[in-house]
CSV table of C-alpha atoms in Angstrom, one decimal:
chain,number,residue,atom,x,y,z
U,176,TYR,CA,26.9,15.1,-3.1
U,177,LYS,CA,29.4,13.0,-1.2
U,178,SER,CA,31.9,12.9,-3.6
U,179,GLY,CA,32.2,16.8,-3.7
U,180,ALA,CA,31.1,18.1,-0.3
U,181,GLN,CA,34.8,18.7,0.9
U,182,ASP,CA,34.3,20.9,-2.5
U,183,MET,CA,31.1,23.0,-1.3
U,184,PRO,CA,31.4,26.4,0.3
U,185,HIS,CA,31.8,25.9,4.3
U,186,PHE,CA,29.4,28.6,5.3
U,187,ILE,CA,26.7,26.4,4.2
U,188,PRO,CA,26.3,22.8,6.1
U,189,PRO,CA,26.5,19.5,4.5
U,190,GLY,CA,22.9,19.2,5.9
U,191,GLY,CA,21.9,22.7,3.9
U,192,TYR,CA,21.6,21.5,0.6
U,193,PRO,CA,19.8,18.6,1.3
U,194,LEU,CA,16.9,20.8,3.0
U,195,ILE,CA,17.4,22.6,0.2
U,196,LEU,CA,16.1,19.9,-1.7
U,197,ILE,CA,13.4,18.8,0.5
U,198,MET,CA,12.5,22.4,0.6
U,199,VAL,CA,11.9,22.7,-3.7
U,200,THR,CA,10.2,19.5,-3.9
U,201,MET,CA,7.6,21.1,-1.1
U,202,LEU,CA,6.8,24.2,-2.8
U,203,LYS,CA,6.5,21.9,-6.5
U,204,LEU,CA,3.9,20.1,-4.4
U,205,VAL,CA,1.9,23.0,-3.5
U,206,PHE,CA,2.5,25.5,-6.4
U,207,PRO,CA,0.7,26.2,-9.0
U,208,ARG,CA,-1.6,26.0,-7.1
U,209,ARG,CA,-4.5,25.4,-9.5
U,210,GLN,CA,-3.2,22.9,-11.0
U,211,ARG,CA,-2.5,21.3,-7.8
U,212,ASN,CA,-5.3,22.0,-6.0
U,213,PRO,CA,-7.2,19.1,-7.8
U,214,MET,CA,-4.4,16.5,-6.6
U,215,TRP,CA,-5.0,17.3,-3.5
U,216,HIS,CA,-8.4,17.6,-3.1
U,217,THR,CA,-8.4,14.0,-4.3
U,218,ILE,CA,-6.1,12.5,-2.1
U,219,PHE,CA,-7.9,14.5,0.9
U,220,LYS,CA,-11.1,12.5,0.1
U,221,VAL,CA,-8.8,8.8,0.2
U,222,LEU,CA,-7.7,9.8,3.5
U,223,LEU,CA,-11.4,10.7,4.5
U,224,ALA,CA,-12.4,7.4,2.7
U,225,PRO,CA,-15.3,6.4,5.6
U,226,TRP,CA,-17.2,10.0,4.9
U,227,PHE,CA,-16.6,10.6,1.4
U,228,SER,CA,-18.3,8.0,-1.6
U,229,PRO,CA,-15.0,6.8,-3.3
U,230,ASN,CA,-15.6,7.2,-7.2
U,231,PHE,CA,-13.3,4.8,-9.6
U,232,PHE,CA,-10.6,8.1,-9.8
U,233,GLN,CA,-10.2,7.7,-5.8
U,234,THR,CA,-10.1,4.2,-5.3
U,235,TYR,CA,-7.3,3.9,-8.5
U,236,VAL,CA,-5.0,6.6,-6.3
U,237,GLY,CA,-5.8,4.8,-3.3
U,238,ASP,CA,-4.2,2.0,-5.1
U,239,ILE,CA,-1.2,3.8,-6.0
U,240,LEU,CA,-0.4,5.1,-2.6
U,241,THR,CA,-0.5,1.3,-1.3
U,242,SER,CA,2.7,1.4,-3.7
U,243,MET,CA,4.6,4.5,-1.7
U,244,VAL,CA,5.2,2.8,1.3
U,245,LYS,CA,9.0,3.1,1.1
U,246,ILE,CA,8.9,6.5,-0.4
U,247,PHE,CA,6.0,7.4,2.3
U,248,GLN,CA,9.1,5.9,5.1
U,249,ASP,CA,11.5,7.8,3.2
U,250,ILE,CA,9.5,11.5,3.6
U,251,THR,CA,8.6,10.4,7.4
U,252,TRP,CA,12.2,9.9,8.2
U,253,SER,CA,13.4,13.7,5.9
U,254,ILE,CA,10.5,15.0,8.4
U,255,CYS,CA,12.2,13.7,11.3
U,256,TRP,CA,15.6,14.5,10.2
U,257,VAL,CA,14.6,18.5,9.6
U,258,ILE,CA,12.5,18.6,13.0
U,259,ALA,CA,15.7,17.3,14.8
U,260,GLY,CA,17.7,19.7,13.6
U,261,ASP,CA,20.2,17.7,11.9
U,262,PHE,CA,20.8,19.3,8.9
U,263,MET,CA,22.6,21.8,11.3
U,264,ALA,CA,25.1,19.5,12.2
U,265,SER,CA,28.5,19.2,10.7
U,266,ASP,CA,31.3,16.5,10.2
U,267,GLU,CA,33.0,17.6,13.7
U,268,SER,CA,29.7,18.0,15.3
U,269,LYS,CA,29.3,15.8,18.7
U,270,HIS,CA,26.2,15.3,18.5
U,271,PRO,CA,25.1,11.9,17.5
U,272,SER,CA,23.6,12.0,14.0
U,273,PHE,CA,20.1,10.3,13.5
U,274,HIS,CA,19.4,9.7,17.1
U,275,TRP,CA,16.1,9.7,17.0
U,276,SER,CA,15.9,7.0,14.2
U,277,LYS,CA,16.9,4.0,16.8
U,278,THR,CA,14.2,5.3,19.6
U,279,HIS,CA,11.7,3.2,20.2
U,280,TRP,CA,8.6,5.5,19.0
U,281,TYR,CA,10.4,5.9,15.9
U,282,ARG,CA,11.1,2.6,15.0
U,283,ASN,CA,8.0,0.4,16.0
U,284,ILE,CA,5.5,3.2,16.3
U,285,LEU,CA,5.8,5.9,13.8
U,286,ILE,CA,7.0,4.1,10.7
U,287,PRO,CA,4.1,1.0,11.5
U,288,VAL,CA,1.8,3.1,11.7
U,289,VAL,CA,3.0,4.9,8.3
U,290,MET,CA,3.1,1.9,6.6
U,291,MET,CA,-0.5,0.4,7.5
U,292,MET,CA,-1.8,3.8,6.7
U,293,PRO,CA,-2.3,3.6,3.0
U,294,LEU,CA,-3.6,0.0,3.9
U,295,VAL,CA,-5.9,1.1,5.8
U,296,PHE,CA,-7.5,4.1,3.8
U,297,ARG,CA,-8.2,1.4,1.1
U,298,PHE,CA,-9.7,-0.7,3.5
U,299,ASN,CA,-11.4,1.9,4.9
U,300,GLN,CA,-12.8,2.6,0.8
U,301,CYS,CA,-13.6,-0.8,0.4
U,302,LEU,CA,-16.2,-0.6,3.7
U,303,ARG,CA,-17.7,2.6,2.3
U,304,LYS,CA,-18.6,0.8,-1.4
U,305,PHE,CA,-20.1,-2.5,0.5
U,306,SER,CA,-22.0,0.3,2.8
U,307,GLU,CA,-23.6,1.9,-0.5
U,308,THR,CA,-24.2,-1.4,-2.1
U,309,GLY,CA,-24.8,-4.1,0.5
U,310,ASP,CA,-22.4,-6.0,-2.1
U,311,ARG,CA,-20.4,-8.7,-0.2
U,312,PHE,CA,-18.4,-9.5,-3.1
U,313,PRO,CA,-16.4,-7.7,-5.0
U,314,HIS,CA,-16.1,-5.0,-1.4
U,315,LEU,CA,-16.0,-7.1,1.6
U,316,ALA,CA,-13.7,-9.8,-0.7
U,317,ASN,CA,-11.3,-7.0,-1.7
U,318,ALA,CA,-10.9,-5.8,2.1
U,319,THR,CA,-10.0,-8.7,3.2
U,320,LYS,CA,-7.0,-8.3,0.9
U,321,TYR,CA,-5.8,-5.0,2.7
U,322,ALA,CA,-6.6,-6.1,5.8
U,323,LEU,CA,-4.0,-9.6,5.3
U,324,SER,CA,-1.6,-6.9,4.1
U,325,ILE,CA,-2.1,-5.0,7.6
U,326,LEU,CA,-1.4,-8.4,9.4
U,327,VAL,CA,1.7,-8.7,7.4
U,328,THR,CA,2.9,-5.3,8.3
U,329,LEU,CA,2.0,-6.3,12.0
U,330,PHE,CA,3.8,-9.5,12.3
U,331,GLY,CA,6.8,-7.8,10.3
U,332,THR,CA,7.0,-5.1,13.2
U,333,PHE,CA,6.8,-7.0,16.3
U,334,HIS,CA,7.3,-10.4,16.1
U,335,PRO,CA,10.6,-11.6,16.6
U,336,LEU,CA,10.1,-15.5,15.6
U,337,TYR,CA,11.2,-15.0,12.5
U,338,LEU,CA,14.8,-13.9,13.4
U,339,GLU,CA,18.2,-15.7,12.5
U,340,TYR,CA,18.7,-17.2,16.0
U,341,VAL,CA,18.6,-21.0,17.0
U,342,GLY,CA,17.3,-21.8,20.4
U,343,LYS,CA,16.8,-25.2,21.8
U,344,ASN,CA,12.8,-24.4,21.8
U,345,SER,CA,13.2,-22.4,18.2
U,346,ILE,CA,13.5,-25.9,16.7
U,347,ASN,CA,11.6,-29.1,17.5
U,348,LYS,CA,13.1,-32.5,17.2
U,349,ASN,CA,12.5,-33.4,13.4
U,350,GLY,CA,14.1,-30.3,12.6
U,351,LEU,CA,10.8,-28.4,11.3
U,352,GLN,CA,10.5,-24.7,12.1
U,353,SER,CA,8.5,-23.1,14.5
U,354,PHE,CA,4.7,-22.8,14.4
U,355,TYR,CA,4.4,-19.0,14.3
U,356,GLN,CA,7.3,-18.8,11.9
U,357,ILE,CA,5.6,-21.3,9.8
U,358,PHE,CA,2.4,-18.8,9.8
U,359,TRP,CA,4.0,-15.6,9.0
U,360,THR,CA,4.9,-17.7,6.1
U,361,PHE,CA,1.9,-18.9,5.2
U,362,LEU,CA,0.4,-15.5,5.7
U,363,PHE,CA,3.3,-14.2,3.4
U,364,VAL,CA,2.2,-16.3,0.6
U,365,VAL,CA,-1.7,-16.1,0.9
U,366,SER,CA,-1.2,-12.3,0.7
U,367,SER,CA,0.6,-12.0,-2.2
U,368,LEU,CA,-1.2,-15.2,-4.2
U,369,TYR,CA,-4.2,-13.4,-2.8
U,370,SER,CA,-3.3,-9.9,-4.2
U,371,PHE,CA,-1.5,-11.7,-7.5
U,372,THR,CA,-5.4,-13.1,-8.3
U,373,TRP,CA,-7.1,-10.2,-7.3
U,374,ASP,CA,-4.8,-7.9,-10.1
U,375,VAL,CA,-5.6,-10.8,-12.7
U,376,TYR,CA,-9.4,-12.1,-12.2
U,377,MET,CA,-10.4,-8.6,-10.5
U,378,ASP,CA,-8.6,-5.7,-11.4
U,379,TRP,CA,-7.6,-6.7,-15.0
U,380,GLY,CA,-10.8,-8.9,-16.1
U,381,LEU,CA,-8.5,-11.6,-17.4
U,382,GLY,CA,-8.5,-15.4,-16.6
U,383,ASP,CA,-11.4,-16.4,-18.9
U,384,LYS,CA,-10.2,-19.9,-20.1
U,385,LYS,CA,-12.2,-20.1,-22.7
U,386,HIS,CA,-9.8,-17.1,-24.2
U,387,GLY,CA,-6.2,-18.5,-23.3
U,388,PHE,CA,-7.0,-17.4,-19.3
U,389,LEU,CA,-7.8,-13.9,-20.8
U,390,ASN,CA,-10.2,-12.0,-22.1
U,391,GLN,CA,-12.5,-11.7,-25.2
U,392,PHE,CA,-12.1,-7.9,-25.6
U,393,LEU,CA,-8.6,-6.8,-25.8
U,394,MET,CA,-6.8,-3.3,-26.5
U,395,TYR,CA,-3.3,-4.0,-26.7
U,396,PRO,CA,-2.7,-6.1,-30.1
U,397,ARG,CA,-0.1,-8.9,-28.6
U,398,LYS,CA,-1.4,-11.4,-26.3
U,399,SER,CA,2.1,-11.8,-25.5
U,400,TYR,CA,2.1,-8.2,-23.5
U,401,TYR,CA,-0.9,-9.8,-21.3
U,402,TYR,CA,1.0,-12.7,-20.6
U,403,LEU,CA,4.5,-11.1,-19.8
U,404,SER,CA,2.4,-8.5,-17.3
U,405,ILE,CA,0.6,-11.5,-15.4
U,406,THR,CA,4.2,-12.9,-14.8
U,407,ILE,CA,6.5,-9.7,-13.8
U,408,ASP,CA,2.8,-8.9,-11.6
U,409,LEU,CA,3.5,-12.4,-9.3
U,410,ILE,CA,6.8,-12.0,-9.1
U,411,LEU,CA,6.7,-8.4,-8.0
U,412,ARG,CA,3.7,-9.0,-5.8
U,413,PHE,CA,5.7,-10.9,-3.6
U,414,LEU,CA,8.6,-8.6,-3.6
U,415,TRP,CA,6.2,-5.4,-2.5
U,416,VAL,CA,4.4,-8.1,0.3
U,417,LEU,CA,8.4,-8.4,1.5
U,418,THR,CA,8.6,-4.0,1.5
U,419,LEU,CA,6.2,-4.4,4.2
U,420,VAL,CA,8.2,-5.7,6.7
U,421,PRO,CA,9.7,-2.9,8.3
U,422,PRO,CA,13.6,-1.8,8.8
U,423,TYR,CA,15.3,-2.5,11.4
U,424,SER,CA,13.1,-5.0,11.9
U,425,GLY,CA,16.2,-8.1,12.2
U,426,ALA,CA,14.1,-10.3,9.7
U,427,SER,CA,16.8,-12.8,8.5
U,428,PHE,CA,14.4,-12.1,5.0
U,429,ALA,CA,14.4,-8.3,5.2
U,430,LEU,CA,15.8,-6.4,2.1
U,431,PRO,CA,19.4,-4.9,2.6
U,432,GLU,CA,18.8,-0.9,2.7
U,433,TYR,CA,21.1,-0.7,-0.6
U,434,LEU,CA,18.3,-2.7,-1.9
U,435,ASN,CA,15.5,-0.2,-1.1
U,436,ALA,CA,15.7,2.3,-4.2
U,437,LEU,CA,15.5,-1.1,-6.4
U,438,SER,CA,12.6,-2.2,-4.6
U,439,MET,CA,10.9,1.2,-4.7
U,440,MET,CA,11.3,1.2,-8.4
U,441,LEU,CA,10.7,-2.2,-9.2
U,442,GLU,CA,6.9,-1.6,-7.2
U,443,LEU,CA,6.1,1.7,-9.0
U,444,PHE,CA,7.2,-0.4,-12.3
U,445,ARG,CA,4.7,-2.7,-11.3
U,446,ARG,CA,2.1,-0.3,-10.4
U,447,THR,CA,2.4,1.5,-14.0
U,448,LEU,CA,2.1,-1.3,-15.9
U,449,TRP,CA,-1.4,-2.7,-13.5
U,450,GLY,CA,-2.5,1.0,-14.1
U,451,PHE,CA,-3.1,0.6,-17.8
U,452,LEU,CA,-4.5,-3.0,-17.4
U,453,ARG,CA,-6.7,-1.8,-14.7
U,454,LEU,CA,-7.6,1.7,-17.4
U,455,GLU,CA,-8.2,-1.6,-19.8
U,456,ASN,CA,-10.7,-3.4,-17.6
U,457,GLU,CA,-12.5,-0.2,-16.5
U,458,HIS,CA,-13.3,1.1,-19.9
U,459,ARG,CA,-14.6,-2.3,-21.4
U,460,ASN,CA,-16.5,-2.6,-18.5
U,461,THR,CA,-17.9,1.0,-18.8
U,462,ALA,CA,-18.5,0.8,-22.4
U,463,THR,CA,-20.4,-2.8,-22.6
U,464,ARG,CA,-22.1,-2.0,-19.7
U,465,PHE,CA,-23.7,0.8,-21.2
U,466,HIS,CA,-23.9,-0.4,-24.5
U,467,ASP,CA,-26.5,-2.6,-23.1
U,468,HIS,CA,-28.3,-0.2,-21.6
U,469,ARG,CA,-27.9,1.5,-24.8
U,470,THR,CA,-27.2,5.2,-23.3
U,471,GLU,CA,-25.4,8.0,-25.8
U,472,PHE,CA,-22.9,8.8,-23.2
U,473,VAL,CA,-20.1,7.2,-20.5
U,474,PRO,CA,-20.1,8.4,-16.7
U,475,LEU,CA,-16.7,10.5,-16.3
U,476,HIS,CA,-15.0,10.5,-12.7
U,477,PHE,CA,-15.2,14.2,-12.9
U,478,LYS,CA,-18.1,16.7,-12.9
U,479,SER,CA,-18.6,18.6,-16.9
U,480,GLY,CA,-21.0,21.1,-15.5
U,481,HIS,CA,-23.7,18.8,-17.4
U,482,GLN,CA,-27.0,17.1,-15.8
U,483,HIS,CA,-27.3,13.5,-16.6
U,484,HIS,CA,-30.4,11.0,-15.4
U,485,TYR,CA,-27.7,8.8,-13.8
U,486,GLU,CA,-26.8,10.6,-11.0
U,487,GLU,CA,-29.5,9.2,-8.5
U,488,LYS,CA,-28.9,9.9,-5.2
U,489,LYS,CA,-27.2,7.7,-3.0
U,490,GLU,CA,-29.5,5.2,-1.2
U,491,ARG,CA,-29.6,5.6,3.1
U,492,ILE,CA,-27.3,3.2,4.7
U,493,GLY,CA,-29.4,-0.6,5.5
U,494,THR,CA,-29.1,-1.1,9.6
U,495,GLU,CA,-28.2,-4.5,8.0
U,496,VAL,CA,-25.5,-3.5,6.6
U,497,LEU,CA,-24.1,-1.2,8.6
U,498,GLN,CA,-24.3,-3.7,11.5
U,499,GLU,CA,-22.2,-5.8,8.8
U,500,VAL,CA,-19.8,-2.6,8.2
U,501,ILE,CA,-19.3,-2.5,12.3
U,502,MET,CA,-18.5,-6.5,12.5
U,503,VAL,CA,-15.9,-6.9,9.8
U,504,ALA,CA,-13.9,-3.6,11.4
U,505,ILE,CA,-14.3,-5.0,14.9
U,506,ILE,CA,-13.1,-8.4,13.4
U,507,VAL,CA,-9.7,-7.1,11.8
U,508,GLY,CA,-9.2,-4.7,14.7
U,509,ILE,CA,-9.3,-8.0,16.6
U,510,PHE,CA,-7.2,-10.1,14.9
U,511,CYS,CA,-4.4,-7.1,14.6
U,512,PHE,CA,-4.6,-6.8,18.5
U,513,ALA,CA,-3.9,-10.5,19.0
U,514,THR,CA,-1.5,-10.3,16.4
U,515,VAL,CA,0.2,-7.6,18.7
U,516,VAL,CA,-0.4,-9.4,21.9
U,517,ALA,CA,1.0,-12.6,20.8
U,518,ALA,CA,4.1,-11.0,19.4
U,519,GLN,CA,5.3,-9.2,22.8
U,520,HIS,CA,4.9,-12.7,24.6
U,521,ALA,CA,6.9,-14.0,22.2
U,522,ASN,CA,9.5,-11.2,22.3
U,523,HIS,CA,9.6,-12.3,26.4
U,524,PHE,CA,9.6,-15.6,25.4
U,525,VAL,CA,13.1,-15.0,23.4
U,526,THR,CA,14.4,-12.7,25.5
U,527,LYS,CA,14.1,-14.8,28.5
U,528,GLU,CA,15.2,-17.5,25.9
U,529,ARG,CA,18.2,-16.0,25.3
U,530,ASP,CA,19.6,-15.1,28.8
U,531,LEU,CA,19.5,-18.6,29.4
């Protein structure tokens, strides 16, 4: 597009061609409706997780959405670009393009919200499963994983203490980093390792010492596939958490703009690899569970039109379980609020120090 922009017809603004691409993409997401309706129905159930009981397929889609954070940023940018009318601007236009992308509401409000929403949706799914079963493990433990990622996003959005600046109070006499920077780094590492450990032990069903830290029943022919997958997931998990730092935050370790496309491809590759082993583990658990009960069928995540005796009505939410769900949500909200308040206080401190 850039190399041939001067050779394109002048009766169409240069931004008209990306606009056409956006419109074609939107049409493909809607039509043919018969094929797209199941996809949007599932996404609708994921977005309204607190009011719908998520099945395996919906939680699987929810996990995929958490890997599309950078893609959602680009979609948000494209929507704002169209609404602002920048596609009509020409090369000679004096109107400043993309001025909205430098505003406070876009950088510090809209983009952080877009980045956190997939994590919030998955967090709500975990709370809904806990409210139905009353099992603190694994549902509350899984919710903690997404809560840590949300805190990482908030720190990356509002906290200035990881910026590359040197002040008289930013480094102590021993040359150690400030407490807040150490805390953010600790939170970053814990969130990455927590997510990686959950992938291996819970989502993939691996980590059994008796079988070489794998599993007794493996569907793929070579064990090296699993060890390689574990190694790749460990490396790319840290890269994924790093993508939770919003762009334009000024962080010294934030990914450069030219690496965004590469980070998106690597995360989608990691999620695809994760999906193969996640489906293997789900099939293994389902087959083992229903084999032990000597049933003649395996439940499906979609409606087959037949009624089976395993389809029982959901139990009503107990008062104690509901209280715990509310308490967990309040605690996470308090931590998020405290993070923002501490960040704003630190912003004021840094600004005052630089003025001096």
